[in-house]
Structures are given as C-alpha cells and as structure tokens.
C-alpha cells in the first residue's frame, strides 16, 4: 500500500547507498558498536560519495537537491540493513538547514565545503543537565566582550550526539535573560570551534541503543567565540530552533517507519526459516495473526511518513503535522518491533540479530526531538485545546 513517492531519479541513488552499506558498513559494523563510533574517516567517505551534502548548495560542493526524499532513502536503506551511519543524520538532516538558512555568505564559504566533504563534522548542543524539552530553561550563557569582538561562553550540555567527534558545535546559549512575557527570549546560537581553549568533551555516555553513535557531555569554561561565529541574530535562537524542528521531527518519523518496515521483514524471514514442533513458526495461527497486525501497522506508518515527506517537500509541513508524524510513527514502530522481537523467541534478545538492535535503537525516538508527551501538547494546541 506504499504510495509511489519515489521516482526513477531515486533508484540509482538507492542502489548506490545499498552497495555502499554492503561494502563499507555491514562488514565492520560490529566493530563500530564495540568502539562506540565509526572511524573519523568514515564521514569523509560519506562525503566522497555525495551522501553528506545531498541538500547543500552546489557552489559549495553539495548536491543542490531540494527534495528530502534522498535523505529518506538513506534512512530506509540503513534501517533495512540493520546498521546506521552514526551521526550522519544529525549532521546532514538536522544541522544543514541552520547553515543554509541563517549563515552569512562568509560563514557558508568557511563551513559548507568542509561540511560536505566530511572534513568538518557538526553537532548541535541544546540539552542541558537541567533543560531538555523545555528549551526556555537553558542556562549556558554567552557574554559579549567589552570591545564587541567575541562572546565568552560558559556552561554545560549533555546528550550531544556526535559531540565527541565534532569539529564545530552549534551551541544554544543565553545572551540575555528571559522576560516574564517571553521565557524563550534571549537565546542565541553560536557555532563554536571544538578545538577552542576552554571547550572540553566530558563523558561519552553509555546508552541502551545506538551503540555505533557517540553521545557525549560538553563543557565550556570561558570559551572565546568570535562574533563572526554567531549564527543569525542575537536573541533569535528560539525562533530558529522552532523553524527547524519540523524537519528534525520528520527525520525521526521517517526513521520510525523504516525501523518498523525492517522489523517486519526480519520477522517474516525468521519465522519462515525457524521450526518449532517440526513446523515453521510462520505456520502457527498466532504467528500469522501477529504478522498480519504488524503488516497493517507498517502500511499505516508508511502512509503517514510518506504524506509528511511530501508536505515537507512542498513547504507545507507544519509544526503540528510534524508532531503528529513523530508521535504516530515512533509509537507504532515501538509496538511493531516489540511484536516482531517476540516472534524471534530468545534469539530476538541477542544483539547479533538485527531485530534486537532495532528494539534498542528505536526506544529513544519517543524521547529525543521533543518527547512524545510534548508532541501531544503541540497537537492539542493545534486543535484549539
């Protein structure tokens, strides 16, 4: 029941991504999981084959694509193979829109060529030990110097995907106090050089899933950030974040749909091959009913994800649309993957089986990008409640 949103122009790209995964990721993925991140040069390989800069402007070495469907193909193919490109999604799907929309031409010339090639990896730092989905609670501060040439940044961030390997980090910080009328006022985004004095990477956090992607704590002690590294206007950070959260949540929704689809395929293959009491697991009525339920859920989640993707390409994906897509796709993925794991029996709990990795990796999708409880609040508000 999948809608025909991909055309012939996407086929060659999908085949290239699939071959790249088989050649350069699948054989070494277990090593990445053990290490907690891929080798730094892997991102340069993504740059060489054009995956990092799909939507970056051609003048800076990017593909210049306007459609997000190519990004969706990467999400689908990595999920189907039971692997990930680690922090590719944060770098290319979350951060690029900030640079293309709010960076000056001078900043684009400095940052985008390295962004596209993989020589300059980016991360974004919003969450703090005391501020998660409520961004208004951010306390990391940046004070403008007396001569107006730089900011002095102090504070700490946590749960930063790609923070350990990043060369530059978009840090959301407070440059002015909030006001009683607007708690979100005074937030600014600084593109901080990760090699600057006073910038340090703390613990690499051990997670339940996403084992091949580093997640770190960052701290800033009197870090001098040139004014020329401020992204956009001072104090406009929250509006920038709001503008880009729709694509972030779409990315998570697409991941949920891809994970659910992959889980169903793994369960179909396993139950057809595995025998119990002399018969394939798939021959039992319970297995048939569970797989039928999962197949129906997968159809529904793909329809929702495809519709959101088309709205996004048309420039019509609203904040509440993205919230609906994230809520439905991630909740459905969790339900489908749990059922498919159960059909694997004890082997479903063993990490060498892709279903186990899907189970662990998908759980965070209901938390990051704004918790699903926050998504419900956004949806309720759109209903006038």
mmCIF file of N, CA and C in Angstrom, residues 268-351:
data_model
loop_
_atom_site.group_PDB
_atom_site.id
_atom_site.type_symbol
_atom_site.label_atom_id
_atom_site.label_comp_id
_atom_site.label_asym_id
_atom_site.label_seq_id
_atom_site.Cartn_x
_atom_site.Cartn_y
_atom_site.Cartn_z
ATOM 1 N N UNK A 268 9.351 -11.875 9.159
ATOM 2 C CA UNK A 268 8.850 -12.765 8.104
ATOM 3 C C UNK A 268 9.911 -13.802 7.727
ATOM 4 N N UNK A 269 11.147 -13.343 7.568
ATOM 5 C CA UNK A 269 12.217 -14.262 7.176
ATOM 6 C C UNK A 269 12.510 -15.270 8.285
ATOM 7 N N UNK A 270 12.569 -14.793 9.520
ATOM 8 C CA UNK A 270 12.927 -15.683 10.634
ATOM 9 C C UNK A 270 11.851 -16.737 10.873
ATOM 10 N N UNK A 271 10.579 -16.317 10.893
ATOM 11 C CA UNK A 271 9.514 -17.271 11.200
ATOM 12 C C UNK A 271 9.311 -18.287 10.080
ATOM 13 N N UNK A 272 9.719 -17.931 8.857
ATOM 14 C CA UNK A 272 9.632 -18.891 7.756
ATOM 15 C C UNK A 272 10.714 -19.950 7.857
ATOM 16 N N UNK A 273 11.872 -19.578 8.406
ATOM 17 C CA UNK A 273 13.005 -20.498 8.484
ATOM 18 C C UNK A 273 13.029 -21.305 9.787
ATOM 19 N N UNK A 274 12.606 -20.714 10.869
ATOM 20 C CA UNK A 274 12.680 -21.346 12.185
ATOM 21 C C UNK A 274 11.551 -22.368 12.360
ATOM 22 N N UNK A 275 11.891 -23.541 12.817
ATOM 23 C CA UNK A 275 10.875 -24.572 13.023
ATOM 24 C C UNK A 275 10.678 -24.843 14.508
ATOM 25 N N UNK A 276 9.426 -25.112 14.876
ATOM 26 C CA UNK A 276 9.051 -25.484 16.239
ATOM 27 C C UNK A 276 8.071 -26.657 16.134
ATOM 28 N N UNK A 277 8.315 -27.720 16.879
ATOM 29 C CA UNK A 277 7.475 -28.923 16.804
ATOM 30 C C UNK A 277 7.355 -29.419 15.359
ATOM 31 N N UNK A 278 8.467 -29.259 14.612
ATOM 32 C CA UNK A 278 8.508 -29.776 13.256
ATOM 33 C C UNK A 278 7.836 -28.925 12.204
ATOM 34 N N UNK A 279 7.378 -27.744 12.581
ATOM 35 C CA UNK A 279 6.698 -26.872 11.623
ATOM 36 C C UNK A 279 7.300 -25.468 11.684
ATOM 37 N N UNK A 280 7.287 -24.721 10.557
ATOM 38 C CA UNK A 280 7.779 -23.337 10.591
ATOM 39 C C UNK A 280 6.960 -22.505 11.570
ATOM 40 N N UNK A 281 7.632 -21.605 12.279
ATOM 41 C CA UNK A 281 6.933 -20.718 13.223
ATOM 42 C C UNK A 281 5.832 -19.940 12.505
ATOM 43 N N UNK A 282 6.057 -19.600 11.241
ATOM 44 C CA UNK A 282 5.075 -18.813 10.494
ATOM 45 C C UNK A 282 3.796 -19.586 10.193
ATOM 46 N N UNK A 283 3.818 -20.915 10.381
ATOM 47 C CA UNK A 283 2.625 -21.707 10.067
ATOM 48 C C UNK A 283 1.595 -21.691 11.187
ATOM 49 N N UNK A 284 1.961 -21.233 12.380
ATOM 50 C CA UNK A 284 1.036 -21.218 13.511
ATOM 51 C C UNK A 284 0.106 -19.998 13.402
ATOM 52 N N UNK A 285 -1.126 -20.201 13.834
ATOM 53 C CA UNK A 285 -2.117 -19.131 13.700
ATOM 54 C C UNK A 285 -1.694 -17.860 14.434
ATOM 55 N N UNK A 286 -1.116 -18.006 15.613
ATOM 56 C CA UNK A 286 -0.702 -16.818 16.359
ATOM 57 C C UNK A 286 0.322 -16.011 15.572
ATOM 58 N N UNK A 287 1.286 -16.715 14.974
ATOM 59 C CA UNK A 287 2.304 -16.019 14.186
ATOM 60 C C UNK A 287 1.664 -15.288 13.016
ATOM 61 N N UNK A 288 0.735 -15.961 12.325
ATOM 62 C CA UNK A 288 0.066 -15.342 11.192
ATOM 63 C C UNK A 288 -0.687 -14.081 11.619
ATOM 64 N N UNK A 289 -1.381 -14.174 12.744
ATOM 65 C CA UNK A 289 -2.169 -13.033 13.204
ATOM 66 C C UNK A 289 -1.262 -11.861 13.612
ATOM 67 N N UNK A 290 -0.178 -12.174 14.309
ATOM 68 C CA UNK A 290 0.749 -11.120 14.726
ATOM 69 C C UNK A 290 1.376 -10.451 13.505
ATOM 70 N N UNK A 291 1.803 -11.247 12.542
ATOM 71 C CA UNK A 291 2.408 -10.688 11.333
ATOM 72 C C UNK A 291 1.393 -9.880 10.533
ATOM 73 N N UNK A 292 0.145 -10.322 10.526
ATOM 74 C CA UNK A 292 -0.897 -9.557 9.836
ATOM 75 C C UNK A 292 -1.105 -8.199 10.506
ATOM 76 N N UNK A 293 -1.113 -8.204 11.829
ATOM 77 C CA UNK A 293 -1.244 -6.941 12.562
ATOM 78 C C UNK A 293 -0.069 -6.006 12.253
ATOM 79 N N UNK A 294 1.126 -6.584 12.264
ATOM 80 C CA UNK A 294 2.327 -5.775 12.010
ATOM 81 C C UNK A 294 2.340 -5.228 10.584
ATOM 82 N N UNK A 295 1.935 -6.063 9.625
ATOM 83 C CA UNK A 295 1.904 -5.614 8.236
ATOM 84 C C UNK A 295 0.928 -4.456 8.062
ATOM 85 N N UNK A 296 -0.195 -4.513 8.754
ATOM 86 C CA UNK A 296 -1.179 -3.431 8.680
ATOM 87 C C UNK A 296 -0.622 -2.158 9.304
ATOM 88 N N UNK A 297 0.036 -2.309 10.443
ATOM 89 C CA UNK A 297 0.653 -1.150 11.091
ATOM 90 C C UNK A 297 1.749 -0.547 10.214
ATOM 91 N N UNK A 298 2.525 -1.399 9.553
ATOM 92 C CA UNK A 298 3.598 -0.902 8.684
ATOM 93 C C UNK A 298 3.015 -0.125 7.507
ATOM 94 N N UNK A 299 1.938 -0.622 6.927
ATOM 95 C CA UNK A 299 1.281 0.130 5.854
ATOM 96 C C UNK A 299 0.849 1.504 6.350
ATOM 97 N N UNK A 300 0.232 1.529 7.522
ATOM 98 C CA UNK A 300 -0.272 2.789 8.065
ATOM 99 C C UNK A 300 0.863 3.768 8.366
ATOM 100 N N UNK A 301 1.937 3.258 8.943
ATOM 101 C CA UNK A 301 3.037 4.143 9.328
ATOM 102 C C UNK A 301 3.756 4.686 8.097
ATOM 103 N N UNK A 302 3.847 3.868 7.052
ATOM 104 C CA UNK A 302 4.471 4.348 5.823
ATOM 105 C C UNK A 302 3.610 5.397 5.127
ATOM 106 N N UNK A 303 2.300 5.216 5.166
ATOM 107 C CA UNK A 303 1.404 6.222 4.585
ATOM 108 C C UNK A 303 1.550 7.553 5.318
ATOM 109 N N UNK A 304 1.613 7.503 6.637
ATOM 110 C CA UNK A 304 1.785 8.729 7.424
ATOM 111 C C UNK A 304 3.131 9.381 7.128
ATOM 112 N N UNK A 305 4.192 8.583 7.099
ATOM 113 C CA UNK A 305 5.531 9.116 6.847
ATOM 114 C C UNK A 305 5.638 9.691 5.433
ATOM 115 N N UNK A 306 5.098 8.980 4.453
ATOM 116 C CA UNK A 306 5.158 9.449 3.072
ATOM 117 C C UNK A 306 4.409 10.765 2.908
ATOM 118 N N UNK A 307 3.253 10.869 3.534
ATOM 119 C CA UNK A 307 2.475 12.103 3.441
ATOM 120 C C UNK A 307 3.232 13.269 4.071
ATOM 121 N N UNK A 308 3.847 13.033 5.214
ATOM 122 C CA UNK A 308 4.621 14.094 5.865
ATOM 123 C C UNK A 308 5.804 14.510 4.997
ATOM 124 N N UNK A 309 6.441 13.529 4.361
ATOM 125 C CA UNK A 309 7.582 13.807 3.487
ATOM 126 C C UNK A 309 7.153 14.661 2.290
ATOM 127 N N UNK A 310 6.020 14.339 1.706
ATOM 128 C CA UNK A 310 5.531 15.126 0.577
ATOM 129 C C UNK A 310 5.155 16.543 1.002
ATOM 130 N N UNK A 311 4.539 16.676 2.158
ATOM 131 C CA UNK A 311 4.216 18.011 2.674
ATOM 132 C C UNK A 311 5.486 18.827 2.886
ATOM 133 N N UNK A 312 6.521 18.168 3.413
ATOM 134 C CA UNK A 312 7.778 18.864 3.663
ATOM 135 C C UNK A 312 8.411 19.338 2.361
ATOM 136 N N UNK A 313 8.429 18.468 1.357
ATOM 137 C CA UNK A 313 8.996 18.861 0.066
ATOM 138 C C UNK A 313 8.240 20.017 -0.562
ATOM 139 N N UNK A 314 6.937 20.087 -0.280
ATOM 140 C CA UNK A 314 6.112 21.171 -0.822
ATOM 141 C C UNK A 314 6.179 22.437 0.024
ATOM 142 N N UNK A 315 6.901 22.362 1.156
ATOM 143 C CA UNK A 315 6.995 23.515 2.053
ATOM 144 C C UNK A 315 5.770 23.708 2.917
ATOM 145 N N UNK A 316 4.954 22.649 3.062
ATOM 146 C CA UNK A 316 3.684 22.775 3.777
ATOM 147 C C UNK A 316 3.625 21.988 5.077
ATOM 148 N N UNK A 317 4.741 21.410 5.515
ATOM 149 C CA UNK A 317 4.730 20.633 6.757
ATOM 150 C C UNK A 317 4.732 21.578 7.950
ATOM 151 N N UNK A 318 3.647 21.602 8.699
ATOM 152 C CA UNK A 318 3.544 22.489 9.851
ATOM 153 C C UNK A 318 4.160 21.836 11.085
ATOM 154 N N UNK A 319 4.328 22.632 12.124
ATOM 155 C CA UNK A 319 4.862 22.107 13.378
ATOM 156 C C UNK A 319 3.960 21.006 13.925
ATOM 157 N N UNK A 320 2.646 21.208 13.839
ATOM 158 C CA UNK A 320 1.724 20.188 14.359
ATOM 159 C C UNK A 320 1.687 18.960 13.452
ATOM 160 N N UNK A 321 1.830 19.143 12.140
ATOM 161 C CA UNK A 321 1.929 17.994 11.236
ATOM 162 C C UNK A 321 3.125 17.126 11.607
ATOM 163 N N UNK A 322 4.266 17.788 11.815
ATOM 164 C CA UNK A 322 5.486 17.055 12.158
ATOM 165 C C UNK A 322 5.332 16.344 13.498
ATOM 166 N N UNK A 323 4.644 16.998 14.438
ATOM 167 C CA UNK A 323 4.414 16.377 15.741
ATOM 168 C C UNK A 323 3.541 15.135 15.608
ATOM 169 N N UNK A 324 2.501 15.213 14.781
ATOM 170 C CA UNK A 324 1.644 14.048 14.554
ATOM 171 C C UNK A 324 2.445 12.894 13.940
ATOM 172 N N UNK A 325 3.261 13.228 12.942
ATOM 173 C CA UNK A 325 4.054 12.189 12.281
ATOM 174 C C UNK A 325 5.025 11.535 13.250
ATOM 175 N N UNK A 326 5.727 12.353 14.043
ATOM 176 C CA UNK A 326 6.682 11.786 15.005
ATOM 177 C C UNK A 326 5.965 10.921 16.029
ATOM 178 N N UNK A 327 4.864 11.403 16.558
ATOM 179 C CA UNK A 327 4.123 10.658 17.578
ATOM 180 C C UNK A 327 3.656 9.312 17.032
ATOM 181 N N UNK A 328 2.983 9.343 15.894
ATOM 182 C CA UNK A 328 2.409 8.107 15.354
ATOM 183 C C UNK A 328 3.484 7.133 14.901
ATOM 184 N N UNK A 329 4.477 7.630 14.183
ATOM 185 C CA UNK A 329 5.486 6.726 13.617
ATOM 186 C C UNK A 329 6.348 6.083 14.691
ATOM 187 N N UNK A 330 6.725 6.833 15.706
ATOM 188 C CA UNK A 330 7.587 6.257 16.742
ATOM 189 C C UNK A 330 6.819 5.324 17.671
ATOM 190 N N UNK A 331 5.589 5.671 18.003
ATOM 191 C CA UNK A 331 4.785 4.777 18.843
ATOM 192 C C UNK A 331 4.481 3.487 18.099
ATOM 193 N N UNK A 332 4.148 3.595 16.818
ATOM 194 C CA UNK A 332 3.851 2.404 16.023
ATOM 195 C C UNK A 332 5.092 1.538 15.861
ATOM 196 N N UNK A 333 6.238 2.168 15.607
ATOM 197 C CA UNK A 333 7.478 1.407 15.467
ATOM 198 C C UNK A 333 7.772 0.618 16.737
ATOM 199 N N UNK A 334 7.613 1.239 17.883
ATOM 200 C CA UNK A 334 7.863 0.530 19.141
ATOM 201 C C UNK A 334 6.975 -0.689 19.285
ATOM 202 N N UNK A 335 5.712 -0.537 18.909
ATOM 203 C CA UNK A 335 4.753 -1.645 19.025
ATOM 204 C C UNK A 335 5.087 -2.771 18.042
ATOM 205 N N UNK A 336 5.378 -2.416 16.799
ATOM 206 C CA UNK A 336 5.674 -3.423 15.776
ATOM 207 C C UNK A 336 6.963 -4.175 16.097
ATOM 208 N N UNK A 337 7.996 -3.436 16.464
ATOM 209 C CA UNK A 337 9.288 -4.071 16.734
ATOM 210 C C UNK A 337 9.194 -5.004 17.934
ATOM 211 N N UNK A 338 8.430 -4.621 18.941
ATOM 212 C CA UNK A 338 8.259 -5.482 20.114
ATOM 213 C C UNK A 338 7.603 -6.805 19.723
ATOM 214 N N UNK A 339 6.570 -6.743 18.889
ATOM 215 C CA UNK A 339 5.897 -7.968 18.440
ATOM 216 C C UNK A 339 6.828 -8.834 17.592
ATOM 217 N N UNK A 340 7.589 -8.183 16.719
ATOM 218 C CA UNK A 340 8.498 -8.940 15.849
ATOM 219 C C UNK A 340 9.622 -9.577 16.634
ATOM 220 N N UNK A 341 10.089 -8.904 17.674
ATOM 221 C CA UNK A 341 11.114 -9.497 18.530
ATOM 222 C C UNK A 341 10.559 -10.734 19.234
ATOM 223 N N UNK A 342 9.316 -10.652 19.698
ATOM 224 C CA UNK A 342 8.702 -11.782 20.391
ATOM 225 C C UNK A 342 8.655 -13.016 19.490
ATOM 226 N N UNK A 343 8.420 -12.809 18.207
ATOM 227 C CA UNK A 343 8.364 -13.925 17.267
ATOM 228 C C UNK A 343 9.735 -14.583 17.070
ATOM 229 N N UNK A 344 10.794 -13.865 17.420
ATOM 230 C CA UNK A 344 12.148 -14.439 17.327
ATOM 231 C C UNK A 344 12.484 -15.308 18.537
ATOM 232 N N UNK A 345 11.650 -15.286 19.565
ATOM 233 C CA UNK A 345 11.976 -16.029 20.777
ATOM 234 C C UNK A 345 13.250 -15.504 21.413
ATOM 235 N N UNK A 346 14.029 -16.402 22.000
ATOM 236 C CA UNK A 346 15.247 -15.993 22.706
ATOM 237 C C UNK A 346 16.262 -15.308 21.814
ATOM 238 N N UNK A 347 16.287 -15.679 20.547
ATOM 239 C CA UNK A 347 17.246 -15.059 19.638
ATOM 240 C C UNK A 347 16.950 -13.578 19.413
ATOM 241 N N UNK A 348 15.734 -13.177 19.645
ATOM 242 C CA UNK A 348 15.400 -11.769 19.494
ATOM 243 C C UNK A 348 16.083 -10.880 20.506
ATOM 244 N N UNK A 349 16.593 -11.507 21.569
ATOM 245 C CA UNK A 349 17.250 -10.752 22.640
ATOM 246 C C UNK A 349 18.767 -10.715 22.459
ATOM 247 N N UNK A 350 19.242 -11.333 21.388
ATOM 248 C CA UNK A 350 20.680 -11.429 21.142
ATOM 249 C C UNK A 350 21.089 -10.378 20.119
ATOM 250 N N UNK A 351 22.094 -9.584 20.439
ATOM 251 C CA UNK A 351 22.436 -8.424 19.624
ATOM 252 C C UNK A 351 22.933 -8.764 18.230
#
